[in-house]
Backbone as numpy.savetxt, mean C-alpha at the origin, in Angstrom:
# Nx Ny Nz CAx CAy CAz Cx Cy Cz
14.21 -24.52 -3.45 15.06 -24.66 -4.64 16.35 -23.89 -4.42
17.49 -24.47 -4.77 18.77 -23.82 -4.55 18.97 -22.68 -5.53
19.83 -21.76 -5.16 20.12 -20.61 -6.00 20.97 -21.04 -7.19
20.61 -20.65 -8.43 21.42 -20.99 -9.58 22.82 -20.40 -9.45
23.78 -21.07 -10.07 25.16 -20.64 -9.94 25.38 -19.23 -10.47
24.58 -18.81 -11.48 24.81 -17.50 -12.07 24.04 -16.39 -11.35
23.30 -16.74 -10.30 22.58 -15.72 -9.54 23.52 -15.12 -8.51
23.71 -13.82 -8.57 24.66 -13.16 -7.69 23.95 -12.08 -6.89
23.64 -12.35 -5.63 22.94 -11.38 -4.81 23.71 -10.06 -4.73
23.01 -8.95 -4.88 23.65 -7.66 -4.74 24.45 -7.22 -5.95
24.45 -8.01 -7.03 25.24 -7.62 -8.19 24.59 -6.44 -8.89
25.38 -5.70 -9.63 24.84 -4.61 -10.42 24.23 -5.18 -11.70
22.99 -4.85 -11.93 22.30 -5.37 -13.10 22.60 -4.54 -14.34
22.64 -5.21 -15.48 22.71 -4.49 -16.74 21.34 -3.86 -16.99
21.24 -2.87 -17.88 19.92 -2.29 -18.20 18.92 -3.36 -18.62
19.38 -4.33 -19.40 18.47 -5.39 -19.82 18.04 -6.25 -18.64
18.99 -6.55 -17.76 18.67 -7.34 -16.58 17.71 -6.60 -15.65
17.93 -5.29 -15.49 17.05 -4.49 -14.65 15.64 -4.45 -15.22
15.55 -4.36 -16.55 14.24 -4.33 -17.20 13.51 -5.66 -17.00
14.25 -6.76 -17.09 13.64 -8.08 -16.89 13.16 -8.22 -15.46
13.97 -7.80 -14.52 13.58 -7.89 -13.11 12.34 -7.05 -12.85
12.32 -5.84 -13.39 11.17 -4.97 -13.19 9.90 -5.57 -13.79
10.06 -6.23 -14.93 8.91 -6.86 -15.58 8.37 -8.01 -14.73
9.26 -8.77 -14.13 8.85 -9.88 -13.27 8.10 -9.35 -12.05
8.65 -8.32 -11.41 8.02 -7.76 -10.21 6.66 -7.16 -10.55
6.57 -6.47 -11.69 5.30 -5.87 -12.09 4.24 -6.94 -12.32
4.62 -8.03 -12.96 3.68 -9.13 -13.19 3.26 -9.75 -11.86
4.21 -9.93 -10.96 3.90 -10.50 -9.65 2.93 -9.61 -8.88
3.16 -8.31 -8.94 2.28 -7.38 -8.23 0.85 -7.48 -8.72
0.67 -7.51 -10.02 -0.68 -7.58 -10.59 -1.36 -8.88 -10.20
-0.65 -9.99 -10.31 -1.23 -11.28 -9.96 -1.54 -11.38 -8.47
-0.64 -10.90 -7.64 -0.84 -10.99 -6.20 -1.97 -10.09 -5.74
-2.20 -9.00 -6.44 -3.30 -8.10 -6.10 -4.64 -8.74 -6.43
-4.71 -9.38 -7.58 -5.98 -9.96 -8.03 -6.23 -11.34 -7.41
-5.20 -12.19 -7.41 -5.36 -13.58 -6.95 -5.01 -13.77 -5.48
-4.17 -12.88 -4.96 -3.64 -13.05 -3.62 -2.21 -13.56 -3.68
-1.46 -13.29 -2.63 -0.05 -13.69 -2.60 0.09 -15.20 -2.60
-0.64 -15.86 -1.73 -0.48 -17.31 -1.58 -0.94 -18.08 -2.81
-1.93 -17.56 -3.52 -2.46 -18.27 -4.68 -1.63 -18.03 -5.94
-0.72 -17.08 -5.90 0.13 -16.79 -7.06 1.37 -17.67 -7.04
1.60 -18.39 -8.11 2.76 -19.28 -8.19 3.85 -18.65 -9.05
5.05 -19.20 -8.93 6.15 -18.72 -9.77 5.87 -19.00 -11.25
5.20 -20.10 -11.53 4.83 -20.38 -12.93 3.85 -19.34 -13.45
2.92 -18.89 -12.60 2.01 -17.81 -12.99 2.79 -16.56 -13.37
3.75 -16.23 -12.53 4.54 -15.00 -12.75 5.39 -15.14 -14.00
5.98 -16.30 -14.19 6.82 -16.53 -15.37 6.00 -16.35 -16.64
4.79 -16.92 -16.65 3.95 -16.80 -17.85 3.50 -15.36 -18.07
3.10 -14.69 -16.99 2.60 -13.32 -17.13 3.69 -12.33 -17.51
4.92 -12.60 -17.10 6.02 -11.70 -17.41 6.76 -12.08 -18.69
6.33 -13.20 -19.28 6.96 -13.68 -20.52 8.46 -13.85 -20.35
8.82 -14.54 -19.28 10.23 -14.82 -19.01 10.45 -16.33 -18.94
11.67 -16.72 -19.16 12.01 -18.14 -19.06 12.26 -18.50 -17.60
12.32 -19.79 -17.33 12.61 -20.22 -15.96 13.98 -19.74 -15.52
14.95 -19.81 -16.42 16.30 -19.38 -16.05 16.33 -17.89 -15.73
15.59 -17.08 -16.48 15.53 -15.65 -16.19 14.89 -15.39 -14.84
13.77 -16.07 -14.59 13.06 -15.86 -13.33 13.92 -16.26 -12.14
14.51 -17.46 -12.20 15.28 -17.94 -11.07 16.62 -17.22 -10.93
17.09 -16.62 -11.99 18.31 -15.82 -11.89 18.10 -14.61 -10.99
16.90 -14.03 -11.10 16.60 -12.86 -10.28 15.96 -13.23 -8.95
15.14 -14.28 -8.94 14.41 -14.68 -7.74 14.44 -16.20 -7.61
15.39 -16.73 -6.84 15.55 -18.18 -6.73 14.39 -18.88 -6.03
13.57 -18.13 -5.31 12.40 -18.75 -4.68 11.30 -17.70 -4.54
10.13 -18.18 -4.21 8.97 -17.28 -4.12 9.13 -16.27 -3.00
9.76 -16.67 -1.92 9.92 -15.77 -0.78 10.64 -14.49 -1.18
11.70 -14.62 -1.97 12.44 -13.43 -2.39 11.61 -12.57 -3.34
10.83 -13.21 -4.20 9.97 -12.47 -5.11 8.89 -11.72 -4.32
8.30 -12.37 -3.35 7.27 -11.72 -2.53 7.85 -10.50 -1.82
9.04 -10.64 -1.27 9.65 -9.52 -0.56 9.93 -8.35 -1.50
10.36 -8.66 -2.72 10.58 -7.61 -3.71 9.27 -6.94 -4.10
8.23 -7.75 -4.23 6.91 -7.22 -4.59 6.37 -6.33 -3.48
6.54 -6.74 -2.25 6.09 -5.93 -1.11 6.81 -4.58 -1.10
8.12 -4.62 -1.29 8.90 -3.38 -1.28 8.47 -2.45 -2.41
8.22 -3.01 -3.58 7.80 -2.21 -4.72 6.42 -1.63 -4.50
5.49 -2.44 -3.99 4.14 -1.94 -3.75 4.15 -0.84 -2.69
4.93 -1.03 -1.66 5.03 -0.01 -0.62 5.56 1.30 -1.20
6.57 1.21 -2.05 7.12 2.42 -2.67 6.08 3.12 -3.53
5.30 2.35 -4.27 4.26 2.94 -5.12 3.19 3.66 -4.29
2.70 2.98 -3.27 1.64 3.57 -2.45 2.13 4.81 -1.73
3.34 4.76 -1.17 3.85 5.90 -0.43 4.14 7.09 -1.35
4.59 6.82 -2.55 4.80 7.91 -3.50 3.48 8.61 -3.80
2.43 7.81 -4.00 1.10 8.38 -4.25 0.62 9.18 -3.05
0.77 8.63 -1.85 0.26 9.29 -0.66 1.05 10.56 -0.33
2.33 10.57 -0.61 3.10 11.80 -0.40 2.55 12.93 -1.26
2.14 12.59 -2.47 1.59 13.59 -3.36 0.36 14.27 -2.78
-0.45 13.53 -2.01 -1.65 14.09 -1.42 -1.41 14.70 -0.04
-0.45 14.16 0.71 -0.36 14.48 2.12 0.84 15.31 2.55
1.89 15.39 1.73 3.08 16.10 2.18 2.83 17.58 2.46
1.88 18.16 1.75 1.56 19.58 1.96 0.19 19.78 2.57
-0.37 18.73 3.15 -1.69 18.83 3.75 -1.70 19.87 4.86
-2.65 20.80 4.79 -2.74 21.84 5.82 -4.16 22.35 6.00
-5.14 21.66 5.44 -6.53 22.11 5.58 -7.46 20.90 5.60
-8.66 21.13 6.14 -9.67 20.07 6.13 -10.08 19.75 4.70
-10.11 20.76 3.86 -10.43 20.54 2.45 -9.43 19.60 1.81
-8.17 19.71 2.22 -7.15 18.80 1.71 -7.41 17.37 2.13
-7.89 17.18 3.35 -8.26 15.84 3.81 -9.41 15.27 2.99
-10.37 16.11 2.67 -11.51 15.66 1.87 -11.03 15.25 0.48
-10.11 16.03 -0.10 -9.57 15.67 -1.42 -8.85 14.33 -1.36
-8.12 14.10 -0.28 -7.43 12.82 -0.08 -8.44 11.68 -0.01
-9.49 11.88 0.76 -10.56 10.89 0.88 -11.19 10.61 -0.48
-11.50 11.67 -1.21 -12.17 11.51 -2.51 -11.31 10.73 -3.50
-10.01 11.01 -3.49 -9.10 10.33 -4.42 -9.05 8.83 -4.13
-8.99 8.47 -2.85 -8.95 7.06 -2.48 -10.25 6.35 -2.85
-11.37 6.99 -2.58 -12.66 6.39 -2.88 -12.83 6.23 -4.39
-12.47 7.25 -5.14 -12.63 7.18 -6.59 -11.76 6.09 -7.19
-10.53 5.95 -6.68 -9.64 4.91 -7.18 -10.23 3.53 -6.91
-10.74 3.32 -5.71 -11.28 2.02 -5.35 -12.63 1.76 -6.03
-13.36 2.81 -6.35 -14.65 2.67 -7.01 -14.51 2.12 -8.43
-13.33 2.30 -9.02 -13.12 1.79 -10.38 -13.29 0.27 -10.44
-13.11 -0.40 -9.29 -13.23 -1.86 -9.23 -14.39 -2.27 -8.32
-15.30 -1.33 -8.04 -16.41 -1.61 -7.13 -15.94 -2.15 -5.79
-14.79 -1.64 -5.35 -14.26 -2.03 -4.05 -13.51 -3.34 -4.03
-13.50 -4.07 -5.14 -12.85 -5.39 -5.16 -11.35 -5.28 -4.91
-10.79 -6.30 -4.30 -9.36 -6.51 -4.06 -8.82 -5.74 -2.85
-9.50 -4.68 -2.42 -9.06 -3.99 -1.22 -7.82 -3.15 -1.40
-7.21 -2.81 -0.28 -5.98 -1.99 -0.29 -4.82 -2.85 -0.76
-4.03 -2.30 -1.68 -2.91 -3.06 -2.24 -1.92 -3.47 -1.16
-1.71 -2.60 -0.16 -0.81 -2.95 0.94 -1.53 -3.79 1.99
-2.76 -3.41 2.31 -3.49 -4.12 3.34 -3.74 -5.58 3.01
-4.02 -5.86 1.74 -4.26 -7.25 1.35 -3.00 -8.09 1.50
-1.84 -7.48 1.22 -0.58 -8.20 1.43 -0.35 -8.44 2.92
-0.64 -7.42 3.73 -0.43 -7.56 5.18 -1.28 -8.67 5.76
-2.53 -8.79 5.30 -3.42 -9.81 5.85 -2.91 -11.22 5.56
-2.17 -11.39 4.46 -1.64 -12.71 4.12 -0.27 -12.98 4.70
0.53 -11.95 4.84 1.96 -12.15 5.13 2.37 -11.84 6.56
1.55 -11.14 7.32 1.97 -10.68 8.64 2.43 -11.83 9.54
1.82 -12.99 9.40 2.18 -14.13 10.24 3.01 -15.18 9.50
3.45 -14.84 8.28 4.20 -15.82 7.48 5.65 -15.43 7.24
5.90 -14.14 7.07 7.23 -13.68 6.68 7.54 -12.42 7.47
8.43 -12.54 8.44 8.69 -11.41 9.33 9.36 -10.25 8.60
10.17 -10.55 7.60 10.82 -9.47 6.85 9.79 -8.68 6.05
8.88 -9.39 5.41 7.81 -8.71 4.67 6.92 -7.94 5.63
6.63 -8.54 6.79 5.79 -7.87 7.78 6.43 -6.57 8.24
7.75 -6.59 8.45 8.46 -5.39 8.90 8.39 -4.29 7.83
8.53 -4.67 6.58 8.43 -3.69 5.49 7.03 -3.08 5.45
6.02 -3.92 5.58 4.64 -3.44 5.58 4.36 -2.55 6.78
4.85 -2.96 7.95 4.63 -2.16 9.16 5.27 -0.78 9.03
6.48 -0.74 8.49 7.17 0.54 8.31 6.42 1.41 7.29
5.86 0.79 6.28 5.12 1.53 5.25 3.84 2.12 5.82
3.11 1.34 6.60 1.90 1.86 7.23 2.24 2.97 8.22
3.35 2.81 8.93 3.77 3.84 9.89 4.10 5.14 9.16
4.76 5.04 8.00 5.07 6.26 7.26 3.80 6.91 6.72
2.88 6.08 6.21 1.61 6.58 5.70 0.85 7.32 6.81
0.76 6.68 7.97 0.09 7.31 9.11 0.83 8.57 9.54
2.16 8.52 9.45 2.97 9.68 9.81 2.72 10.88 8.90
2.46 10.62 7.62 2.13 11.70 6.70 0.83 12.38 7.12
-0.15 11.57 7.50 -1.41 12.14 7.99 -1.19 12.94 9.28
-0.44 12.36 10.21 -0.21 13.03 11.49 0.52 14.36 11.29
1.49 14.39 10.37 2.23 15.62 10.12 1.31 16.70 9.55
0.41 16.29 8.64 -0.54 17.25 8.09 -1.49 17.78 9.15
-1.98 16.90 10.00 -2.86 17.32 11.09 -2.13 18.21 12.08
-0.85 17.93 12.30 -0.04 18.79 13.17 0.08 20.19 12.58
0.29 20.28 11.27 0.35 21.60 10.62 -0.98 22.33 10.78
-2.08 21.59 10.67 -3.40 22.19 10.83 -3.58 22.72 12.26
-3.07 21.99 13.24 -3.19 22.46 14.62 -2.32 23.69 14.85
-1.10 23.65 14.34 -0.17 24.77 14.53 -0.66 26.05 13.86
-1.38 25.91 12.76 -1.87 27.09 12.04 -3.23 27.57 12.55
-3.78 26.85 13.53 -5.04 27.25 14.12 -6.26 26.68 13.44
-6.07 25.81 12.45 -7.22 25.16 11.81 -7.88 24.19 12.77
-7.06 23.46 13.53 -7.56 22.54 14.56 -7.34 23.13 15.95
-8.20 22.80 16.88 -8.08 23.27 18.24 -6.80 22.71 18.89
-6.27 23.39 19.90 -5.06 22.92 20.58 -5.21 21.54 21.21
-6.45 21.14 21.57 -6.62 19.84 22.22 -6.71 18.69 21.22
-6.65 18.98 19.93 -6.63 17.91 18.92 -5.30 17.17 19.01
-5.36 15.84 18.94 -4.15 15.01 18.99 -3.89 14.46 17.59
-2.92 15.05 16.85 -2.68 14.64 15.47 -2.39 13.15 15.31
-1.63 12.58 16.24 -1.28 11.17 16.11 -2.49 10.27 16.31
-3.32 10.57 17.28 -4.52 9.76 17.50 -5.50 9.91 16.34
-5.66 11.13 15.84 -6.55 11.35 14.71 -6.05 10.61 13.47
-4.74 10.61 13.27 -4.16 9.91 12.12 -4.39 8.40 12.24
-4.23 7.86 13.44 -4.49 6.44 13.65 -5.95 6.11 13.35
-6.86 6.97 13.80 -8.28 6.76 13.52 -8.59 6.80 12.04
-7.97 7.72 11.31 -8.19 7.81 9.87 -7.66 6.56 9.16
-6.49 6.09 9.57 -5.92 4.90 8.94 -6.76 3.66 9.24
-7.24 3.56 10.47 -8.08 2.42 10.84 -9.39 2.44 10.04
-9.97 3.63 9.88 -11.20 3.76 9.10 -10.94 3.41 7.64
-9.81 3.86 7.12 -9.48 3.58 5.73 -9.32 2.09 5.49
-8.53 1.43 6.31 -8.28 0.00 6.09 -9.53 -0.83 6.36
-10.31 -0.45 7.37 -11.56 -1.14 7.61 -12.54 -0.92 6.46
-12.55 0.30 5.93 -13.40 0.59 4.79 -13.01 -0.20 3.56
-11.71 -0.32 3.33 -11.23 -1.15 2.22 -11.74 -2.58 2.35
-11.63 -3.13 3.56 -12.02 -4.52 3.78 -13.52 -4.73 3.56
-14.33 -3.83 4.11 -15.77 -3.95 3.94 -16.19 -3.77 2.49
-15.54 -2.83 1.80 -15.86 -2.62 0.38 -15.46 -3.84 -0.44
-14.34 -4.46 -0.08 -13.89 -5.65 -0.80 -14.89 -6.80 -0.61
-15.36 -6.95 0.61 -16.30 -8.03 0.89 -17.64 -7.81 0.20
-18.10 -6.57 0.19 -19.40 -6.26 -0.40 -19.34 -6.03 -1.90
-18.12 -5.84 -2.43 -17.96 -5.41 -3.83 -18.81 -4.16 -4.09
-18.70 -3.23 -3.14 -19.42 -1.96 -3.22 -18.60 -0.92 -2.47
-18.60 0.29 -2.96 -17.74 1.33 -2.40 -18.35 2.00 -1.18
-19.66 1.85 -0.97 -20.36 2.59 0.08 -19.77 2.39 1.47
-19.43 1.16 1.89 -18.87 1.00 3.23 -17.58 1.81 3.44
-16.77 1.91 2.42 -15.54 2.69 2.52 -15.86 4.17 2.67
-16.83 4.64 1.91 -17.24 6.04 2.01 -17.74 6.36 3.41
-18.57 5.49 3.96 -19.13 5.72 5.29 -18.03 5.73 6.36
-17.12 4.75 6.29 -16.05 4.66 7.29 -15.17 5.91 7.26
-14.79 6.35 6.08 -13.94 7.54 5.98 -14.69 8.80 6.39
-15.95 8.90 5.99 -16.71 10.10 6.34 -16.92 10.22 7.84
-17.13 9.11 8.52 -17.28 9.17 9.97 -15.97 9.57 10.64
-14.85 9.08 10.11 -13.55 9.48 10.65 -13.28 10.96 10.39
-13.66 11.43 9.22 -13.48 12.84 8.90 -14.39 13.72 9.77
-15.59 13.23 10.07 -16.48 13.98 10.95 -15.84 14.16 12.33
-15.12 13.15 12.77 -14.43 13.26 14.07 -13.35 14.34 14.00
-12.57 14.34 12.92 -11.57 15.39 12.75 -12.25 16.76 12.69
-13.36 16.81 11.98 -14.10 18.07 11.81 -14.56 18.65 13.14
-14.79 17.78 14.11 -15.25 18.24 15.42 -14.19 19.05 16.15
-12.96 18.98 15.66 -11.86 19.74 16.28 -11.54 21.02 15.52
-12.26 21.30 14.44 -12.01 22.53 13.69 -12.35 23.76 14.53
-11.61 24.80 14.34 -11.83 26.03 15.12 -12.95 26.87 14.53
-13.32 26.64 13.28 -14.40 27.42 12.66 -15.40 26.48 12.04
């Protein structure tokens, strides 16, 4: 579908326009999380956001642009949350608290729907290179937060000198995303708990005390 004449990329939005755009993206995020990206239509988003077709297409002339906006917004939300847990990480107890928070959040839905970012990645990685790049950068930053915390633990003597923060962070992220997937499939939180606990046990093996 062609871009409407009144749609101006990069224009400064009025407060009302910004609120409408935010409402559309929020509705898209909720629908894409529950139904999936590919199964969510623009008509679904229009109805859920209570916007007219002209309002929707003024901000997002096609689904591709809406998906990219939704990916960017979801990435910002997840990274803001993870910074809160990981920016000052410096102890194994802090890692356990991080694990517990993720499990408790996912347990509210019995593991259904999986990771908000991971589910998008599974659908979009081979469909939209721009969205894939945003997701890849977000996962890299998330993993980097873990690696930085583990590095602080090594520097302070909590972890042995032979611990590799980057490899441990990759293992934790792989366990987390695999746990999300298994929990989603089983509609049970236990697989996620087991995956994370085994990854944490590996980190624990490098503790100095």
